[in-house]
Amino acid sequence: MFANSRRIEVCDLALGARFSEPLFFDDGIHMFLATNHPVRQHHLDSLQQWNISHVVTAGYELLFPIDDFQATELFNDDIPELESVG
């Protein structure tokens, strides 16, 4: 693992949380989530499905207020359909 890394239990990850450094799987090698990308429900579901108990990061959680519109965008896992070009 890397210096100054800290362990975060999956049960402590909150929807919409963003981190100043990438999150890595419990092995400390393979990246799970890039810097400043929000934790979404499908991330939590994947960790649970794969029986991952914790992730690691050298960063810290970014704390900033969000409004209702931003929250809706953060937590919406719907992927818009692409229009055909033609």
Short mmCIF file of N, CA and C in Angstrom, two decimals:
data_model
loop_
_atom_site.label_atom_id
_atom_site.label_comp_id
_atom_site.label_asym_id
_atom_site.label_seq_id
_atom_site.Cartn_x
_atom_site.Cartn_y
_atom_site.Cartn_z
N MET A 1 0.82 -1.18 0.00
CA MET A 1 0.00 0.00 0.00
C MET A 1 0.87 1.25 0.00
N PHE A 2 0.23 2.40 -0.08
CA PHE A 2 0.95 3.65 -0.16
C PHE A 2 1.00 4.33 1.20
N ALA A 3 1.97 5.24 1.35
CA ALA A 3 2.13 5.97 2.61
C ALA A 3 0.89 6.80 2.90
N ASN A 4 0.58 6.93 4.17
CA ASN A 4 -0.55 7.75 4.63
C ASN A 4 -1.90 7.27 4.11
N SER A 5 -2.01 6.01 3.76
CA SER A 5 -3.31 5.51 3.31
C SER A 5 -4.19 5.25 4.52
N ARG A 6 -5.48 5.36 4.29
CA ARG A 6 -6.41 5.04 5.36
C ARG A 6 -7.50 4.14 4.83
N ARG A 7 -7.99 3.33 5.72
CA ARG A 7 -9.01 2.34 5.40
C ARG A 7 -10.38 2.95 5.66
N ILE A 8 -11.31 2.75 4.72
CA ILE A 8 -12.68 3.22 4.89
C ILE A 8 -13.59 2.00 4.73
N GLU A 9 -14.34 1.70 5.75
CA GLU A 9 -15.28 0.59 5.69
C GLU A 9 -16.38 0.92 4.69
N VAL A 10 -16.79 -0.06 3.91
CA VAL A 10 -17.83 0.15 2.91
C VAL A 10 -19.11 0.67 3.57
N CYS A 11 -19.42 0.19 4.75
CA CYS A 11 -20.63 0.65 5.44
C CYS A 11 -20.56 2.13 5.82
N ASP A 12 -19.36 2.72 5.80
CA ASP A 12 -19.18 4.14 6.12
C ASP A 12 -19.16 5.03 4.88
N LEU A 13 -19.20 4.43 3.68
CA LEU A 13 -19.24 5.24 2.45
C LEU A 13 -20.65 5.77 2.24
N ALA A 14 -20.74 7.06 2.00
CA ALA A 14 -22.05 7.69 1.81
C ALA A 14 -22.28 8.00 0.34
N LEU A 15 -23.53 7.89 -0.08
CA LEU A 15 -23.88 8.30 -1.44
C LEU A 15 -23.45 9.75 -1.65
N GLY A 16 -22.81 10.01 -2.77
CA GLY A 16 -22.39 11.36 -3.10
C GLY A 16 -21.05 11.77 -2.54
N ALA A 17 -20.47 10.94 -1.67
CA ALA A 17 -19.16 11.29 -1.10
C ALA A 17 -18.12 11.37 -2.22
N ARG A 18 -17.26 12.36 -2.11
CA ARG A 18 -16.16 12.54 -3.07
C ARG A 18 -14.87 12.61 -2.28
N PHE A 19 -13.78 12.17 -2.89
CA PHE A 19 -12.50 12.14 -2.18
C PHE A 19 -11.43 12.88 -2.96
N SER A 20 -10.46 13.41 -2.21
CA SER A 20 -9.39 14.22 -2.80
C SER A 20 -8.36 13.38 -3.53
N GLU A 21 -8.36 12.09 -3.31
CA GLU A 21 -7.49 11.14 -3.98
C GLU A 21 -8.34 9.93 -4.37
N PRO A 22 -7.86 9.12 -5.32
CA PRO A 22 -8.66 7.96 -5.72
C PRO A 22 -8.92 6.99 -4.58
N LEU A 23 -10.01 6.25 -4.70
CA LEU A 23 -10.28 5.14 -3.79
C LEU A 23 -9.78 3.87 -4.47
N PHE A 24 -9.16 3.01 -3.69
CA PHE A 24 -8.66 1.74 -4.19
C PHE A 24 -9.39 0.60 -3.50
N PHE A 25 -9.48 -0.53 -4.19
CA PHE A 25 -10.04 -1.73 -3.58
C PHE A 25 -9.21 -2.09 -2.35
N ASP A 26 -9.67 -3.06 -1.60
CA ASP A 26 -9.00 -3.46 -0.37
C ASP A 26 -7.56 -3.94 -0.58
N ASP A 27 -7.19 -4.25 -1.82
CA ASP A 27 -5.81 -4.68 -2.08
C ASP A 27 -4.85 -3.50 -2.13
N GLY A 28 -5.38 -2.27 -2.22
CA GLY A 28 -4.54 -1.08 -2.26
C GLY A 28 -3.83 -0.86 -3.58
N ILE A 29 -4.15 -1.68 -4.58
CA ILE A 29 -3.47 -1.61 -5.87
C ILE A 29 -4.42 -1.18 -6.98
N HIS A 30 -5.56 -1.80 -7.04
CA HIS A 30 -6.51 -1.56 -8.12
C HIS A 30 -7.47 -0.43 -7.75
N MET A 31 -7.55 0.58 -8.63
CA MET A 31 -8.39 1.74 -8.38
C MET A 31 -9.87 1.39 -8.52
N PHE A 32 -10.64 1.87 -7.56
CA PHE A 32 -12.08 1.66 -7.56
C PHE A 32 -12.83 2.90 -8.06
N LEU A 33 -12.41 4.09 -7.62
CA LEU A 33 -13.12 5.32 -7.96
C LEU A 33 -12.11 6.46 -8.07
N ALA A 34 -12.21 7.22 -9.14
CA ALA A 34 -11.26 8.30 -9.40
C ALA A 34 -11.48 9.49 -8.46
N THR A 35 -10.48 10.32 -8.38
CA THR A 35 -10.53 11.54 -7.57
C THR A 35 -11.75 12.38 -7.94
N ASN A 36 -12.44 12.85 -6.91
CA ASN A 36 -13.56 13.79 -7.03
C ASN A 36 -14.79 13.23 -7.75
N HIS A 37 -14.86 11.93 -7.93
CA HIS A 37 -16.06 11.31 -8.50
C HIS A 37 -16.97 10.86 -7.36
N PRO A 38 -18.26 11.12 -7.44
CA PRO A 38 -19.15 10.77 -6.34
C PRO A 38 -19.40 9.27 -6.25
N VAL A 39 -19.54 8.80 -5.02
CA VAL A 39 -19.95 7.42 -4.77
C VAL A 39 -21.42 7.33 -5.15
N ARG A 40 -21.75 6.39 -6.00
CA ARG A 40 -23.14 6.19 -6.44
C ARG A 40 -23.64 4.83 -5.94
N GLN A 41 -24.93 4.65 -6.03
CA GLN A 41 -25.51 3.41 -5.52
C GLN A 41 -24.92 2.18 -6.20
N HIS A 42 -24.67 2.26 -7.48
CA HIS A 42 -24.13 1.07 -8.16
C HIS A 42 -22.72 0.74 -7.66
N HIS A 43 -21.96 1.74 -7.19
CA HIS A 43 -20.65 1.46 -6.59
C HIS A 43 -20.82 0.65 -5.30
N LEU A 44 -21.74 1.11 -4.46
CA LEU A 44 -21.97 0.41 -3.20
C LEU A 44 -22.50 -1.00 -3.44
N ASP A 45 -23.40 -1.13 -4.41
CA ASP A 45 -23.93 -2.45 -4.75
C ASP A 45 -22.83 -3.39 -5.23
N SER A 46 -21.92 -2.88 -6.04
CA SER A 46 -20.81 -3.70 -6.56
C SER A 46 -19.91 -4.17 -5.43
N LEU A 47 -19.56 -3.25 -4.52
CA LEU A 47 -18.71 -3.64 -3.39
C LEU A 47 -19.36 -4.72 -2.56
N GLN A 48 -20.65 -4.57 -2.33
CA GLN A 48 -21.37 -5.58 -1.56
C GLN A 48 -21.42 -6.91 -2.30
N GLN A 49 -21.69 -6.87 -3.58
CA GLN A 49 -21.77 -8.09 -4.39
C GLN A 49 -20.43 -8.84 -4.38
N TRP A 50 -19.33 -8.09 -4.41
CA TRP A 50 -17.99 -8.69 -4.45
C TRP A 50 -17.42 -8.96 -3.07
N ASN A 51 -18.24 -8.76 -2.04
CA ASN A 51 -17.82 -8.99 -0.65
C ASN A 51 -16.56 -8.20 -0.27
N ILE A 52 -16.49 -6.96 -0.73
CA ILE A 52 -15.39 -6.07 -0.38
C ILE A 52 -15.81 -5.34 0.90
N SER A 53 -15.02 -5.46 1.96
CA SER A 53 -15.39 -4.86 3.24
C SER A 53 -14.91 -3.43 3.40
N HIS A 54 -13.85 -3.07 2.67
CA HIS A 54 -13.30 -1.72 2.81
C HIS A 54 -12.56 -1.29 1.55
N VAL A 55 -12.35 0.01 1.44
CA VAL A 55 -11.54 0.60 0.38
C VAL A 55 -10.44 1.40 1.07
N VAL A 56 -9.43 1.81 0.31
CA VAL A 56 -8.35 2.60 0.89
C VAL A 56 -8.09 3.84 0.03
N THR A 57 -7.61 4.88 0.66
CA THR A 57 -7.28 6.11 -0.04
C THR A 57 -6.18 6.85 0.73
N ALA A 58 -5.41 7.65 0.02
CA ALA A 58 -4.44 8.54 0.64
C ALA A 58 -5.06 9.91 0.84
N GLY A 59 -6.30 10.08 0.39
CA GLY A 59 -6.96 11.37 0.44
C GLY A 59 -7.91 11.50 1.61
N TYR A 60 -8.76 12.50 1.47
CA TYR A 60 -9.76 12.79 2.48
C TYR A 60 -11.08 13.09 1.77
N GLU A 61 -12.18 12.96 2.51
CA GLU A 61 -13.47 13.24 1.92
C GLU A 61 -13.63 14.74 1.70
N LEU A 62 -14.08 15.10 0.51
CA LEU A 62 -14.32 16.50 0.18
C LEU A 62 -15.69 16.89 0.71
N LEU A 63 -15.73 17.91 1.50
CA LEU A 63 -16.98 18.36 2.09
C LEU A 63 -17.39 19.69 1.47
N PHE A 64 -18.54 19.71 0.86
CA PHE A 64 -19.05 20.94 0.28
C PHE A 64 -20.56 20.82 0.19
N PRO A 65 -21.26 21.92 0.34
CA PRO A 65 -22.72 21.85 0.26
C PRO A 65 -23.19 21.63 -1.17
N ILE A 66 -24.28 20.91 -1.31
CA ILE A 66 -24.89 20.73 -2.62
C ILE A 66 -26.36 21.09 -2.51
N ASP A 67 -26.92 21.58 -3.60
CA ASP A 67 -28.35 21.90 -3.58
C ASP A 67 -29.14 20.69 -4.06
N ASP A 68 -30.47 20.79 -4.01
CA ASP A 68 -31.33 19.66 -4.36
C ASP A 68 -31.12 19.20 -5.80
N PHE A 69 -30.92 20.14 -6.73
CA PHE A 69 -30.71 19.76 -8.12
C PHE A 69 -29.41 18.96 -8.26
N GLN A 70 -28.33 19.41 -7.62
CA GLN A 70 -27.07 18.69 -7.69
C GLN A 70 -27.21 17.31 -7.06
N ALA A 71 -27.93 17.22 -5.95
CA ALA A 71 -28.12 15.93 -5.29
C ALA A 71 -28.85 14.96 -6.22
N THR A 72 -29.86 15.45 -6.90
CA THR A 72 -30.59 14.60 -7.84
C THR A 72 -29.67 14.09 -8.93
N GLU A 73 -28.82 14.96 -9.45
CA GLU A 73 -27.87 14.56 -10.49
C GLU A 73 -26.85 13.56 -9.95
N LEU A 74 -26.37 13.75 -8.73
CA LEU A 74 -25.37 12.85 -8.15
C LEU A 74 -25.90 11.44 -7.95
N PHE A 75 -27.15 11.35 -7.49
CA PHE A 75 -27.68 10.06 -7.10
C PHE A 75 -28.48 9.36 -8.18
N ASN A 76 -28.61 9.99 -9.33
CA ASN A 76 -29.37 9.42 -10.43
C ASN A 76 -28.46 8.50 -11.24
N ASP A 77 -28.72 7.22 -11.19
CA ASP A 77 -27.91 6.24 -11.91
C ASP A 77 -28.46 5.94 -13.30
N ASP A 78 -29.54 6.62 -13.69
CA ASP A 78 -30.09 6.39 -15.02
C ASP A 78 -29.12 6.91 -16.07
N ILE A 79 -28.89 6.12 -17.06
CA ILE A 79 -28.02 6.51 -18.16
C ILE A 79 -28.91 6.89 -19.32
N PRO A 80 -28.79 8.13 -19.79
CA PRO A 80 -29.69 8.54 -20.87
C PRO A 80 -29.41 7.74 -22.14
N GLU A 81 -30.47 7.50 -22.89
CA GLU A 81 -30.31 6.78 -24.15
C GLU A 81 -29.74 7.72 -25.20
N LEU A 82 -28.92 7.18 -26.04
CA LEU A 82 -28.33 7.96 -27.11
C LEU A 82 -29.26 7.99 -28.31
N GLU A 83 -29.35 9.12 -28.94
CA GLU A 83 -30.16 9.21 -30.15
C GLU A 83 -29.33 8.71 -31.31
N SER A 84 -29.96 8.00 -32.22
CA SER A 84 -29.22 7.50 -33.37
C SER A 84 -28.93 8.65 -34.33
N VAL A 85 -27.78 8.59 -34.91
CA VAL A 85 -27.39 9.60 -35.87
C VAL A 85 -27.71 9.06 -37.25
N GLY A 86 -28.40 9.85 -38.00
CA GLY A 86 -28.67 9.23 -39.17
C GLY A 86 -29.27 9.69 -40.34
#
